[in-house]
Coordinates of C-alpha atoms (C1' of nucleotides) in Angstrom, one line a residue:
Chain A
M26 CA -11.3 -12.6 -39.6
K27 CA -9.2 -10.7 -37.1
I28 CA -6.9 -12.8 -34.9
V29 CA -6.1 -11.7 -31.3
I30 CA -3.2 -13.4 -29.7
A31 CA -2.6 -13.3 -26.0
E32 CA 0.4 -14.4 -23.9
K33 CA -1.6 -17.0 -22.0
P34 CA -5.0 -18.6 -22.0
S35 CA -6.4 -16.7 -19.1
V36 CA -5.9 -13.4 -20.9
G37 CA -7.2 -14.8 -24.2
R38 CA -10.4 -15.9 -22.5
E39 CA -10.8 -12.6 -20.7
L40 CA -10.5 -10.7 -24.0
A41 CA -13.0 -13.0 -25.7
K42 CA -15.4 -12.5 -22.9
V43 CA -15.3 -8.7 -23.2
F44 CA -16.1 -9.0 -26.9
G45 CA -18.9 -11.5 -26.3
A46 CA -17.1 -14.2 -28.3
T47 CA -18.3 -17.5 -26.9
T48 CA -17.6 -20.3 -29.4
R49 CA -14.9 -22.4 -27.8
K50 CA -12.6 -24.2 -30.2
D51 CA -9.5 -26.2 -29.6
G52 CA -6.9 -23.6 -28.6
Y53 CA -9.0 -20.5 -29.4
I54 CA -12.3 -18.8 -29.0
E55 CA -14.4 -17.5 -31.9
G56 CA -17.1 -14.9 -32.3
K57 CA -18.1 -11.4 -33.4
G58 CA -15.7 -11.6 -36.3
Y59 CA -12.7 -12.3 -34.1
S60 CA -10.7 -15.4 -33.0
F61 CA -9.0 -15.1 -29.7
T62 CA -6.0 -17.4 -29.3
W63 CA -2.9 -17.5 -27.0
A64 CA 0.6 -18.7 -26.4
F65 CA 1.8 -20.4 -23.1
G66 CA 4.6 -17.9 -22.4
H67 CA 7.5 -18.4 -24.7
L68 CA 6.7 -21.1 -27.2
L69 CA 10.0 -20.7 -29.0
Q70 CA 13.6 -20.5 -27.8
L71 CA 16.9 -19.8 -29.4
A72 CA 18.1 -23.0 -30.9
P73 CA 20.9 -24.8 -29.0
P74 CA 24.5 -24.9 -30.2
Q75 CA 24.1 -28.2 -32.0
D76 CA 21.7 -26.6 -34.4
Y77 CA 24.5 -24.4 -35.7
G78 CA 26.8 -27.4 -36.2
F79 CA 28.6 -27.2 -32.8
I80 CA 28.2 -30.8 -32.1
G81 CA 29.6 -32.0 -28.8
W82 CA 31.4 -29.7 -26.3
R83 CA 34.7 -28.9 -27.9
K84 CA 37.2 -26.2 -27.2
Q85 CA 37.7 -25.5 -30.9
H86 CA 34.0 -24.4 -31.2
L87 CA 34.5 -21.7 -28.7
P88 CA 33.5 -19.0 -28.8
M89 CA 30.3 -20.0 -30.5
L90 CA 29.0 -16.9 -32.4
P91 CA 26.1 -17.9 -34.7
A92 CA 25.9 -15.4 -37.6
R93 CA 22.1 -15.9 -37.5
F94 CA 20.3 -17.3 -34.6
K95 CA 17.6 -19.9 -35.2
L96 CA 14.4 -20.5 -33.3
A97 CA 13.3 -23.9 -32.0
I98 CA 10.1 -25.1 -30.5
R99 CA 10.3 -25.2 -26.7
K100 CA 11.6 -28.5 -25.3
I101 CA 10.7 -30.5 -22.3
K102 CA 12.8 -32.9 -20.4
T103 CA 11.7 -36.6 -20.5
K104 CA 13.3 -39.9 -19.8
D105 CA 14.7 -39.9 -23.3
G106 CA 16.2 -36.5 -23.0
F107 CA 14.9 -33.2 -24.4
V108 CA 12.0 -33.4 -26.8
E109 CA 9.6 -30.9 -28.4
D110 CA 6.8 -30.1 -26.1
P111 CA 3.8 -31.6 -27.9
G112 CA 1.3 -29.1 -26.4
V113 CA 3.4 -26.3 -27.7
R114 CA 3.7 -27.8 -31.1
K115 CA -0.1 -28.2 -31.2
Q116 CA -0.8 -24.7 -30.2
L117 CA 1.7 -23.3 -32.7
D118 CA -0.2 -25.3 -35.4
I119 CA -3.4 -23.7 -34.2
I120 CA -1.9 -20.2 -34.3
K121 CA -0.4 -20.9 -37.8
K122 CA -3.8 -21.9 -39.1
L123 CA -5.4 -18.8 -37.6
F124 CA -2.7 -16.5 -38.9
D125 CA -3.1 -18.0 -42.4
E126 CA -6.8 -17.1 -42.3
A127 CA -6.3 -13.7 -40.8
T128 CA -6.9 -10.3 -42.4
E129 CA -5.3 -8.7 -39.4
I130 CA -3.4 -9.8 -36.3
I131 CA -3.9 -8.0 -33.0
V132 CA -1.0 -8.6 -30.6
A133 CA -2.3 -8.8 -27.0
T134 CA 0.7 -10.4 -25.3
D135 CA 1.6 -8.7 -22.0
A136 CA 2.6 -5.1 -22.4
G137 CA 6.4 -5.3 -21.9
R138 CA 9.6 -6.5 -23.4
E139 CA 9.1 -10.2 -23.0
G140 CA 5.5 -10.0 -24.2
E141 CA 6.7 -8.4 -27.4
L142 CA 9.3 -11.1 -27.8
I143 CA 6.9 -13.9 -27.3
F144 CA 4.8 -12.7 -30.2
R145 CA 7.6 -11.7 -32.5
Y146 CA 9.3 -15.1 -32.2
I147 CA 6.1 -16.8 -33.1
Y148 CA 5.4 -14.4 -36.0
Y149 CA 8.9 -14.8 -37.5
F150 CA 9.1 -18.6 -36.8
L151 CA 5.8 -19.0 -38.7
K152 CA 7.2 -16.7 -41.5
C153 CA 4.0 -14.8 -41.2
K154 CA 3.7 -11.6 -43.3
K155 CA 0.3 -10.4 -42.3
P156 CA 0.0 -6.9 -40.8
F157 CA -0.4 -6.6 -37.1
K158 CA -1.5 -4.1 -34.5
R159 CA -0.6 -3.9 -30.9
L160 CA -2.9 -3.9 -27.9
W161 CA -1.2 -2.1 -25.1
I162 CA -3.0 -2.1 -21.8
S163 CA -1.9 -2.2 -18.2
S164 CA -5.1 -3.2 -16.6
Q165 CA -7.4 -6.2 -17.5
T166 CA -10.7 -4.6 -16.6
D167 CA -13.5 -4.5 -19.2
E168 CA -13.2 -0.8 -19.6
A169 CA -9.4 -0.8 -20.0
I170 CA -9.7 -3.6 -22.6
K171 CA -12.4 -1.9 -24.6
D172 CA -10.4 1.3 -24.5
G173 CA -7.3 -0.5 -25.6
F174 CA -9.0 -2.0 -28.6
R175 CA -10.3 1.4 -29.6
N176 CA -6.7 2.6 -29.5
L177 CA -4.7 -0.1 -31.2
K178 CA -1.1 1.0 -32.0
P179 CA 0.7 0.3 -35.3
G180 CA 2.8 -2.9 -34.8
E181 CA 6.0 -1.2 -36.0
D182 CA 5.7 1.2 -33.1
Y183 CA 7.1 -1.6 -31.0
D184 CA 10.0 -2.6 -33.3
S185 CA 12.5 -1.0 -31.0
L186 CA 11.0 -2.8 -28.0
F187 CA 11.4 -6.1 -29.9
N188 CA 15.0 -5.1 -30.7
S189 CA 15.8 -4.7 -27.1
A190 CA 14.1 -8.0 -26.2
H191 CA 15.9 -9.7 -29.0
C192 CA 19.3 -8.4 -27.8
R193 CA 18.5 -9.5 -24.3
S194 CA 17.7 -13.0 -25.5
E195 CA 20.7 -13.4 -27.8
S196 CA 23.1 -11.9 -25.3
D197 CA 22.1 -14.3 -22.6
W198 CA 22.6 -17.2 -25.0
L199 CA 26.0 -16.0 -26.1
V200 CA 27.4 -15.3 -22.7
G201 CA 25.7 -18.3 -21.0
M202 CA 26.3 -21.0 -23.5
N203 CA 29.9 -20.0 -24.1
A204 CA 30.9 -19.4 -20.5
T205 CA 29.3 -22.7 -19.5
Q206 CA 31.1 -24.7 -22.1
A207 CA 34.4 -22.9 -21.6
L208 CA 34.4 -23.6 -17.8
S209 CA 33.1 -27.1 -18.1
I210 CA 35.6 -28.1 -20.8
S211 CA 38.7 -26.5 -19.2
A212 CA 37.8 -27.9 -15.7
G213 CA 37.6 -31.3 -17.4
S214 CA 34.4 -31.7 -15.4
R215 CA 32.1 -34.6 -16.0
S216 CA 29.2 -32.6 -14.8
V217 CA 28.0 -29.3 -16.2
L218 CA 29.5 -26.2 -14.7
S219 CA 26.9 -23.7 -15.7
L220 CA 27.4 -19.9 -15.7
G221 CA 25.0 -17.1 -16.6
R222 CA 24.2 -13.4 -16.2
V223 CA 21.7 -14.2 -13.4
Q224 CA 22.6 -17.5 -11.8
T225 CA 26.3 -16.7 -11.4
P226 CA 25.8 -13.4 -9.4
T227 CA 23.2 -15.3 -7.4
L228 CA 25.8 -18.0 -6.6
A229 CA 28.3 -15.3 -5.8
M230 CA 25.9 -13.7 -3.3
I231 CA 25.4 -17.1 -1.5
C232 CA 29.1 -17.9 -1.5
S233 CA 30.4 -14.5 -0.3
R234 CA 27.9 -14.5 2.5
Y235 CA 28.9 -18.0 3.5
I236 CA 32.6 -17.1 3.5
E237 CA 31.8 -13.9 5.5
V238 CA 29.9 -15.9 8.1
K239 CA 32.6 -18.6 8.2
N240 CA 35.4 -16.1 8.7
F241 CA 33.5 -14.1 11.3
V242 CA 35.3 -13.7 14.6
P243 CA 32.9 -13.0 17.4
Q244 CA 33.8 -10.2 19.7
I245 CA 33.0 -10.6 23.4
Y246 CA 31.4 -7.7 25.2
Y247 CA 29.7 -7.2 28.5
Q248 CA 26.5 -5.7 29.6
I249 CA 24.9 -5.2 32.9
A250 CA 21.2 -5.9 33.5
I251 CA 19.3 -4.7 36.5
Q252 CA 15.8 -5.6 37.6
L253 CA 13.6 -2.9 39.2
D254 CA 10.4 -3.2 41.1
K255 CA 7.5 -0.8 40.7
D256 CA 4.8 -1.7 43.2
G257 CA 5.4 -5.4 42.6
Q258 CA 5.7 -5.2 38.8
L259 CA 9.2 -6.2 37.9
F260 CA 11.0 -4.8 34.8
K261 CA 14.5 -5.1 33.3
A262 CA 16.9 -2.4 32.2
I263 CA 20.2 -2.8 30.4
S264 CA 23.4 -0.7 30.6
I265 CA 23.6 1.6 27.6
T266 CA 27.3 1.0 27.4
N267 CA 28.7 -2.2 26.0
F268 CA 31.9 -2.9 27.9
K269 CA 34.9 -4.3 26.1
T270 CA 36.5 -5.9 29.1
K271 CA 35.1 -7.8 32.1
E272 CA 37.1 -5.5 34.5
E273 CA 35.4 -2.4 33.2
A274 CA 32.0 -4.0 33.5
Q275 CA 32.7 -5.4 36.9
Q276 CA 33.6 -2.0 38.2
V277 CA 30.3 -0.5 37.0
F278 CA 28.5 -3.6 38.2
D279 CA 29.9 -3.1 41.7
Q280 CA 28.5 0.5 41.7
V281 CA 24.9 -0.6 41.1
E282 CA 22.9 0.4 44.2
D283 CA 20.8 -2.7 44.6
I284 CA 19.0 -4.0 47.6
A285 CA 21.6 -6.6 48.3
A286 CA 24.2 -3.9 48.6
G287 CA 22.0 -2.1 51.2
F288 CA 20.3 0.4 49.0
E289 CA 16.5 0.2 49.5
K290 CA 15.7 2.4 46.5
G291 CA 18.9 2.8 44.4
G292 CA 17.3 3.1 41.0
N293 CA 16.8 6.7 40.0
I294 CA 14.4 7.2 37.2
T295 CA 15.9 10.1 35.2
A296 CA 13.7 10.2 32.2
V297 CA 10.5 8.5 30.8
E298 CA 9.7 8.9 27.1
A299 CA 6.5 7.5 25.7
K300 CA 5.5 8.1 22.1
P301 CA 3.0 6.4 19.8
R302 CA 4.2 4.7 16.7
K303 CA 1.9 4.0 13.8
E304 CA 2.5 1.0 11.6
P305 CA 0.6 1.1 8.3
P306 CA -0.8 -2.2 7.0
P307 CA 1.5 -4.2 4.7
L308 CA 1.1 -3.9 1.0
L309 CA -0.8 -6.7 -0.9
H310 CA 1.4 -9.6 -2.0
D311 CA 3.3 -9.9 -5.2
L312 CA 4.9 -13.2 -6.0
S313 CA 8.2 -12.5 -4.3
S314 CA 6.7 -11.3 -1.0
L315 CA 4.4 -14.2 -0.9
Q316 CA 7.2 -16.7 -1.5
Q317 CA 9.2 -15.0 1.3
E318 CA 6.3 -15.2 3.7
A319 CA 5.5 -18.8 2.8
N320 CA 9.2 -19.7 3.4
K321 CA 9.3 -18.0 6.8
K322 CA 5.9 -19.3 8.0
N323 CA 5.7 -22.8 6.4
G324 CA 9.2 -23.5 5.2
F325 CA 8.0 -23.8 1.6
T326 CA 10.6 -23.3 -1.1
A327 CA 10.1 -20.5 -3.7
D328 CA 9.4 -23.2 -6.2
Q329 CA 6.8 -25.0 -4.1
T330 CA 5.0 -21.7 -3.4
L331 CA 5.0 -20.8 -7.1
N332 CA 3.6 -24.3 -7.9
L333 CA 0.9 -24.1 -5.2
L334 CA -0.1 -20.7 -6.4
Q335 CA -0.2 -21.7 -10.0
N336 CA -2.6 -24.5 -9.0
L337 CA -4.8 -22.1 -7.2
Y338 CA -4.7 -19.8 -10.3
E339 CA -5.7 -22.6 -12.6
S340 CA -8.6 -23.4 -10.2
K341 CA -9.6 -19.8 -10.6
L342 CA -9.2 -19.1 -6.8
V343 CA -6.5 -16.4 -7.1
S344 CA -5.5 -13.8 -9.6
Y345 CA -2.4 -14.1 -11.8
P346 CA 0.5 -15.2 -9.6
R347 CA 3.7 -14.1 -11.4
T348 CA 3.1 -10.5 -10.7
G349 CA 5.7 -8.0 -9.6
S350 CA 3.2 -5.4 -8.4
R351 CA 1.9 -5.0 -4.9
Y352 CA -0.8 -2.6 -5.9
I353 CA -4.2 -2.6 -7.5
G354 CA -5.9 0.1 -9.6
D355 CA -9.1 1.9 -8.6
D356 CA -11.2 -0.3 -10.8
V357 CA -10.0 -3.4 -8.9
F358 CA -10.4 -1.6 -5.6
A359 CA -14.1 -1.2 -6.4
T360 CA -14.4 -5.0 -6.3
I361 CA -12.7 -5.3 -2.8
P362 CA -15.8 -4.7 -0.7
G363 CA -17.5 -7.5 -2.6
L364 CA -14.6 -9.9 -1.9
I365 CA -14.5 -8.9 1.8
S366 CA -18.3 -9.5 2.2
K367 CA -17.8 -13.1 1.1
L368 CA -15.4 -13.7 3.9
T369 CA -17.5 -12.6 6.9
D370 CA -18.2 -16.2 7.9
H371 CA -14.6 -17.3 7.3
Q372 CA -13.3 -19.4 10.2
A373 CA -10.1 -17.4 10.8
F374 CA -10.7 -14.0 9.2
G375 CA -14.5 -13.6 9.5
K376 CA -14.4 -11.3 12.4
Q377 CA -11.9 -9.0 10.8
A378 CA -13.7 -9.1 7.5
A379 CA -16.9 -8.1 9.2
F380 CA -15.0 -5.3 10.9
L381 CA -13.7 -4.0 7.6
Q382 CA -17.3 -3.6 6.4
T383 CA -17.7 -1.0 9.1
I384 CA -14.7 1.2 8.3
K385 CA -13.3 3.2 5.5
L386 CA -10.8 0.9 3.7
N387 CA -7.2 1.7 3.8
K388 CA -6.0 2.7 0.3
R389 CA -2.2 2.2 0.8
S390 CA -2.2 -0.7 -1.8
V391 CA -4.3 1.3 -4.3
N392 CA -2.2 3.0 -6.9
A393 CA -2.9 2.5 -10.6
K394 CA 0.5 3.9 -11.6
K395 CA 2.3 1.1 -9.7
V396 CA 0.3 -1.6 -11.5
T397 CA 2.4 -2.9 -14.4
D398 CA 1.3 -5.9 -16.5
H399 CA -0.5 -7.5 -13.6
H400 CA -1.8 -6.3 -10.3
A401 CA -1.1 -7.6 -6.8
I402 CA -2.3 -11.1 -5.9
L403 CA -5.9 -11.3 -4.8
P404 CA -8.4 -14.0 -4.2
T405 CA -11.1 -14.1 -6.9
G406 CA -14.0 -14.7 -4.6
E407 CA -14.7 -18.2 -5.9
K408 CA -15.4 -20.6 -3.1
A409 CA -12.5 -22.9 -2.2
Y410 CA -13.4 -26.5 -1.5
N411 CA -11.2 -29.3 -0.2
L412 CA -7.9 -27.7 -0.6
S413 CA -4.9 -29.7 0.4
K414 CA -3.2 -28.5 3.5
D415 CA -0.4 -26.7 1.6
H416 CA -2.8 -25.2 -0.9
Q417 CA -4.9 -24.0 1.9
A418 CA -1.9 -22.4 3.7
V419 CA -1.0 -20.4 0.6
Y420 CA -4.6 -19.5 -0.1
D421 CA -5.0 -18.2 3.4
M422 CA -1.9 -16.1 3.1
V423 CA -3.5 -14.4 0.0
V424 CA -6.9 -13.9 1.7
G425 CA -5.4 -12.9 5.0
R426 CA -3.1 -10.4 3.4
M427 CA -6.0 -8.8 1.6
I428 CA -7.8 -8.3 4.9
E429 CA -4.6 -6.9 6.4
A430 CA -3.9 -4.5 3.5
F431 CA -7.2 -2.8 3.7
H432 CA -7.3 -2.7 7.5
Q433 CA -6.3 0.1 9.8
E434 CA -2.9 1.1 11.1
C435 CA -1.6 -0.6 14.2
I436 CA -0.8 1.9 16.9
K437 CA 1.9 1.0 19.5
E438 CA 3.2 3.0 22.4
I439 CA 6.9 2.9 22.6
T440 CA 8.2 3.5 26.1
K441 CA 11.8 4.2 27.1
I442 CA 12.7 4.5 30.7
T443 CA 16.2 5.8 31.7
V444 CA 17.6 4.7 35.1
N445 CA 20.7 5.9 36.9
S446 CA 22.3 3.8 39.4
G447 CA 26.1 4.2 39.2
S448 CA 25.7 4.0 35.5
I449 CA 23.0 4.6 32.9
F450 CA 20.5 1.9 32.1
V451 CA 17.6 1.8 29.7
A452 CA 14.4 -0.2 29.6
N453 CA 12.5 -0.4 26.3
G454 CA 8.9 -1.4 26.1
T455 CA 6.2 -1.7 23.5
V456 CA 2.5 -1.8 24.1
V457 CA 0.0 -2.4 21.3
Q458 CA -2.8 0.1 21.9
F459 CA -4.7 -0.7 18.9
A460 CA -3.9 -3.8 16.9
G461 CA -5.5 -2.7 13.6
W462 CA -4.2 -4.9 10.8
R463 CA -2.1 -6.9 13.2
A464 CA -5.3 -8.5 14.6
V465 CA -5.7 -10.5 11.4
F466 CA -3.0 -13.1 12.0
N467 CA -1.9 -12.4 15.5
D468 CA 1.4 -14.0 14.7
A469 CA 3.5 -16.0 17.0
E470 CA 6.4 -14.2 15.6
D471 CA 5.0 -10.9 16.8
E472 CA 4.5 -12.3 20.2
K473 CA 8.1 -13.3 20.4
K474 CA 9.1 -9.8 19.5
D475 CA 6.9 -8.6 22.4
E476 CA 8.8 -10.8 24.8
D477 CA 11.9 -8.7 24.0
N478 CA 9.9 -5.6 24.4
P479 CA 7.5 -6.2 27.3
A480 CA 5.0 -3.8 28.6
L481 CA 6.5 -1.5 31.2
P482 CA 4.9 -0.1 34.4
K483 CA 3.8 3.5 34.6
V484 CA 6.7 5.4 36.2
T485 CA 7.6 9.1 36.3
A486 CA 11.0 10.9 36.2
G487 CA 12.4 11.5 39.7
E488 CA 11.0 8.3 41.2
L489 CA 13.4 6.1 43.1
L490 CA 12.8 2.4 42.7
P491 CA 14.4 -0.7 44.4
I492 CA 16.8 -2.7 42.3
V493 CA 16.0 -6.3 43.2
N494 CA 18.5 -8.0 41.1
K495 CA 21.5 -7.4 38.9
A496 CA 23.6 -9.4 36.5
L497 CA 26.8 -9.1 34.5
L498 CA 26.1 -10.5 31.1
E499 CA 28.8 -11.8 28.7
K500 CA 27.7 -11.4 25.1
Q501 CA 29.1 -12.1 21.7
T502 CA 28.7 -10.1 18.4
K503 CA 26.9 -12.2 15.9
P504 CA 27.6 -12.8 12.2
K505 CA 25.1 -12.0 9.5
A506 CA 22.6 -14.8 8.9
M507 CA 23.3 -17.2 6.0
Y508 CA 20.9 -16.8 3.1
N509 CA 17.7 -18.8 3.1
E510 CA 15.1 -18.7 0.4
A511 CA 13.3 -15.8 1.9
S512 CA 16.3 -13.6 2.4
L513 CA 17.8 -14.6 -1.0
L514 CA 14.6 -13.7 -2.8
K515 CA 14.5 -10.4 -1.0
A516 CA 18.2 -9.8 -1.9
L517 CA 17.6 -10.7 -5.6
E518 CA 15.0 -7.9 -5.8
T519 CA 17.6 -5.3 -5.2
S520 CA 20.6 -7.2 -6.7
G521 CA 22.1 -7.9 -3.3
K522 CA 21.9 -4.4 -1.9
E523 CA 20.6 -4.2 1.6
I524 CA 17.7 -1.8 1.7
E525 CA 15.2 -2.0 4.5
D526 CA 12.8 0.7 3.6
E527 CA 9.9 -1.0 1.9
E528 CA 9.1 1.9 -0.5
L529 CA 12.7 2.4 -1.5
R530 CA 13.1 -1.3 -2.2
Y531 CA 10.0 -1.2 -4.3
A532 CA 11.4 1.6 -6.4
M533 CA 14.4 -0.6 -7.2
K534 CA 12.5 -3.6 -8.4
D535 CA 13.3 -2.9 -12.0
S536 CA 17.0 -3.2 -11.3
G537 CA 16.8 -6.6 -9.5
L538 CA 18.3 -9.9 -10.6
G539 CA 15.9 -12.1 -12.5
T540 CA 12.2 -11.6 -12.5
P541 CA 9.3 -12.8 -10.3
A542 CA 8.6 -15.5 -12.8
T543 CA 12.2 -16.8 -12.9
R544 CA 13.6 -16.5 -9.4
A545 CA 12.4 -19.8 -8.1
A546 CA 13.9 -21.5 -11.2
I547 CA 17.3 -19.8 -10.6
I548 CA 17.5 -21.3 -7.1
E549 CA 16.5 -24.7 -8.4
T550 CA 19.2 -24.4 -11.1
L551 CA 21.9 -23.8 -8.5
L552 CA 20.6 -26.8 -6.5
T553 CA 20.5 -29.0 -9.6
R554 CA 24.1 -28.1 -10.5
E555 CA 25.1 -29.0 -6.9
Y556 CA 26.5 -25.6 -6.4
I557 CA 24.4 -25.2 -3.3
I558 CA 22.4 -27.4 -0.9
R559 CA 19.6 -26.8 1.6
E560 CA 20.9 -27.1 5.1
K561 CA 17.8 -26.8 7.3
R562 CA 16.3 -23.7 5.8
N563 CA 19.6 -22.2 4.8
L564 CA 21.1 -22.2 1.3
V565 CA 24.7 -23.2 1.6
P566 CA 27.3 -23.5 -1.1
T567 CA 29.0 -26.9 -1.7
Q568 CA 32.7 -27.4 -2.4
K569 CA 31.9 -27.3 -6.1
G570 CA 29.9 -24.1 -5.8
L571 CA 32.7 -22.4 -3.8
A572 CA 35.3 -23.6 -6.3
V573 CA 33.4 -22.1 -9.2
Y574 CA 32.9 -18.9 -7.2
E575 CA 36.7 -18.7 -6.6
V576 CA 37.3 -18.8 -10.4
V577 CA 34.7 -16.2 -11.4
K578 CA 34.2 -14.0 -8.4
D579 CA 36.3 -11.1 -9.8
K580 CA 34.8 -11.4 -13.3
K581 CA 32.0 -9.4 -14.7
I582 CA 29.8 -12.5 -15.1
A583 CA 29.6 -12.8 -11.3
Q584 CA 28.5 -9.2 -10.7
A585 CA 24.9 -8.2 -10.4
E586 CA 26.0 -4.9 -12.0
L587 CA 26.3 -6.7 -15.3
T588 CA 22.5 -6.9 -15.5
G589 CA 22.3 -3.2 -14.5
Q590 CA 24.6 -2.3 -17.4
W591 CA 22.7 -4.4 -19.9
E592 CA 19.4 -3.0 -18.7
K593 CA 20.7 0.6 -19.3
R594 CA 21.8 -0.3 -22.8
L595 CA 18.6 -2.2 -23.6
E596 CA 16.5 0.7 -22.5
E597 CA 18.5 3.0 -24.9
I598 CA 17.7 0.5 -27.7
R599 CA 14.1 0.5 -26.8
A600 CA 14.2 4.3 -27.1
G601 CA 15.7 4.0 -30.6
A602 CA 19.4 3.5 -30.2
S603 CA 21.2 1.2 -32.7
V604 CA 21.7 -2.4 -31.8
T605 CA 24.9 -3.0 -33.7
E606 CA 27.1 -1.4 -31.1
F607 CA 25.6 -3.4 -28.2
K608 CA 25.8 -6.6 -30.2
S609 CA 29.5 -6.1 -31.0
E610 CA 30.2 -5.3 -27.4
I611 CA 28.5 -8.6 -26.4
S612 CA 30.5 -10.5 -29.0
E613 CA 33.7 -9.0 -27.7
Y614 CA 32.8 -9.8 -24.1
T615 CA 31.8 -13.3 -25.1
K616 CA 35.3 -13.8 -26.7
T617 CA 37.0 -12.4 -23.6
I618 CA 35.1 -14.4 -20.9
T619 CA 35.4 -17.6 -23.0
Q620 CA 39.2 -17.1 -23.3
E621 CA 39.5 -16.3 -19.6
L622 CA 37.5 -19.3 -18.5
L623 CA 39.4 -21.7 -20.8
V624 CA 42.5 -20.7 -18.9
A625 CA 41.1 -20.3 -15.4
G626 CA 39.1 -23.6 -15.4
A627 CA 42.4 -25.6 -15.4
G628 CA 42.9 -24.7 -11.8
L629 CA 39.5 -25.9 -11.0
A630 CA 40.1 -29.4 -12.4
A631 CA 42.5 -30.2 -9.5
Q632 CA 40.1 -28.9 -6.9
L633 CA 37.1 -30.8 -8.2
A634 CA 39.2 -34.0 -8.4
D635 CA 40.1 -33.6 -4.7
N636 CA 36.5 -34.1 -3.7
Chain B
dG12 C1' 24.9 -31.6 -21.2
dC13 C1' 24.6 -25.5 -21.5
dA14 C1' 21.2 -19.2 -20.5
dA15 C1' 17.2 -16.5 -19.2
dG16 C1' 12.8 -15.6 -20.2
dG17 C1' 7.8 -16.9 -20.1
dT18 C1' 3.8 -20.4 -18.8
dC19 C1' 0.8 -24.9 -18.1

DNA sequence: GCAAGGTC
């Protein structure tokens, strides 16, 4: 009997289906000489400090550097504290039984670093010695699966990938557990002051933004607005200069040749520019972009959106949710017309779905090379009945985005009118000439933008128009916005670097903080620790969060770059470099940061006591 | 009591 082990049930079932294995057993599916089983993500974790004899949080234990790490069954939190997850224990027993019967094991966990670790931890925990081969596929279509099984790789080909995963795992434990205990102990805090490679840079981003906003000194400046009349259609133009003093502005203001000052036609149109701007449709959603949109549109937290999406996935209404890809391959693209045809009588999107059937679909979101373990989030085509309001909202975002993504470009005409009347004024206007993908949602947000950029009358250079009104405006420079869940998620994707270009941001997604699957949990951790609170939709640091930030802000553990440095080394290990050097560097760093925090935390004790 | 990673 050959045993195939997948990362999660949905994949295990899919593989079984392709093989025609249909006998459903408890925790696996049997048939055609194979058994298909699965994990539920990581079933095992590195054992906690007490399993190495570090009982209680004591300074003399630090730094804790286990000579050999142990594995422990994943725990869940209950009223009685942490206990072994019974479902996990049961599935491990099932896997053990299957491994014992196996002639060969086929590893079908996700094709990546963590997928490799999920399997190897199980394999070593169960002390299994059977030979194993690796299925390595980046698409879940029948053809890709069959092809993958015809080209199984020797298991040892992925030993270096496991090494890099193993280093990642142990390094996070060493730095996180030691730093957390060191700071908590030295601050004499009754509550946990947790620190980690990901959560601490995230906290630092929130705190430094908060401080920047708090210390922001608004600058006052002045602008002059004039209102012109073209055959009864009024439009507004603004001075191109921002004046530092009211006097300067007043002087220019007085020179405006408006009707009240006796100038019947004092606005001289000096230039008119009109150019079309094409806006391509947005890419399909990955988890992060969907969380951001759900936060902006509905105020859902990242965690809520992930949960809602997970429910929809379990109800087989949407594809795998924790994806980091916004693309699909050509094979999945072939199924899109079918999905669209099921939506033509949809209440909100039906009309646009019907329209899509008449055009050539936009292929911006189609790129097999940019599909990693999982493709972008799509509806499955199953009928959705009786969804709760929140589930419906998320589901509609998935469906609506699919319609948008395959729709046509939106074409706008951008108009810029330059007016001279004692000074130079400019009016900007935008007219949507062809809505294209923007017809799908017709957002209120977009309408609001249109208010700032209204349609402008047709005018030509050389025309003289009456200025019916003028105003001297006092304005203030504004600070950056505080982080909210949407902007924080976006910032985490690029480790806090501000990159507006969508394509460029996408290219950086491997150097972000955390992963799609973990970012919601990172935010929740910071909230649980009472480092941050939600204030309306903003994420704002507490006194405690700011105090911790002050202690660690100049240390490596608070820098997003730490992850970047680790990733570089881990990639070298994956390519075959030795692990011993990296491991000894991590041990050294663990000793250093532990010592530093044991000292620095003392200052924190007083601050925390003050509150 | 603690990390970050994955998932139901």
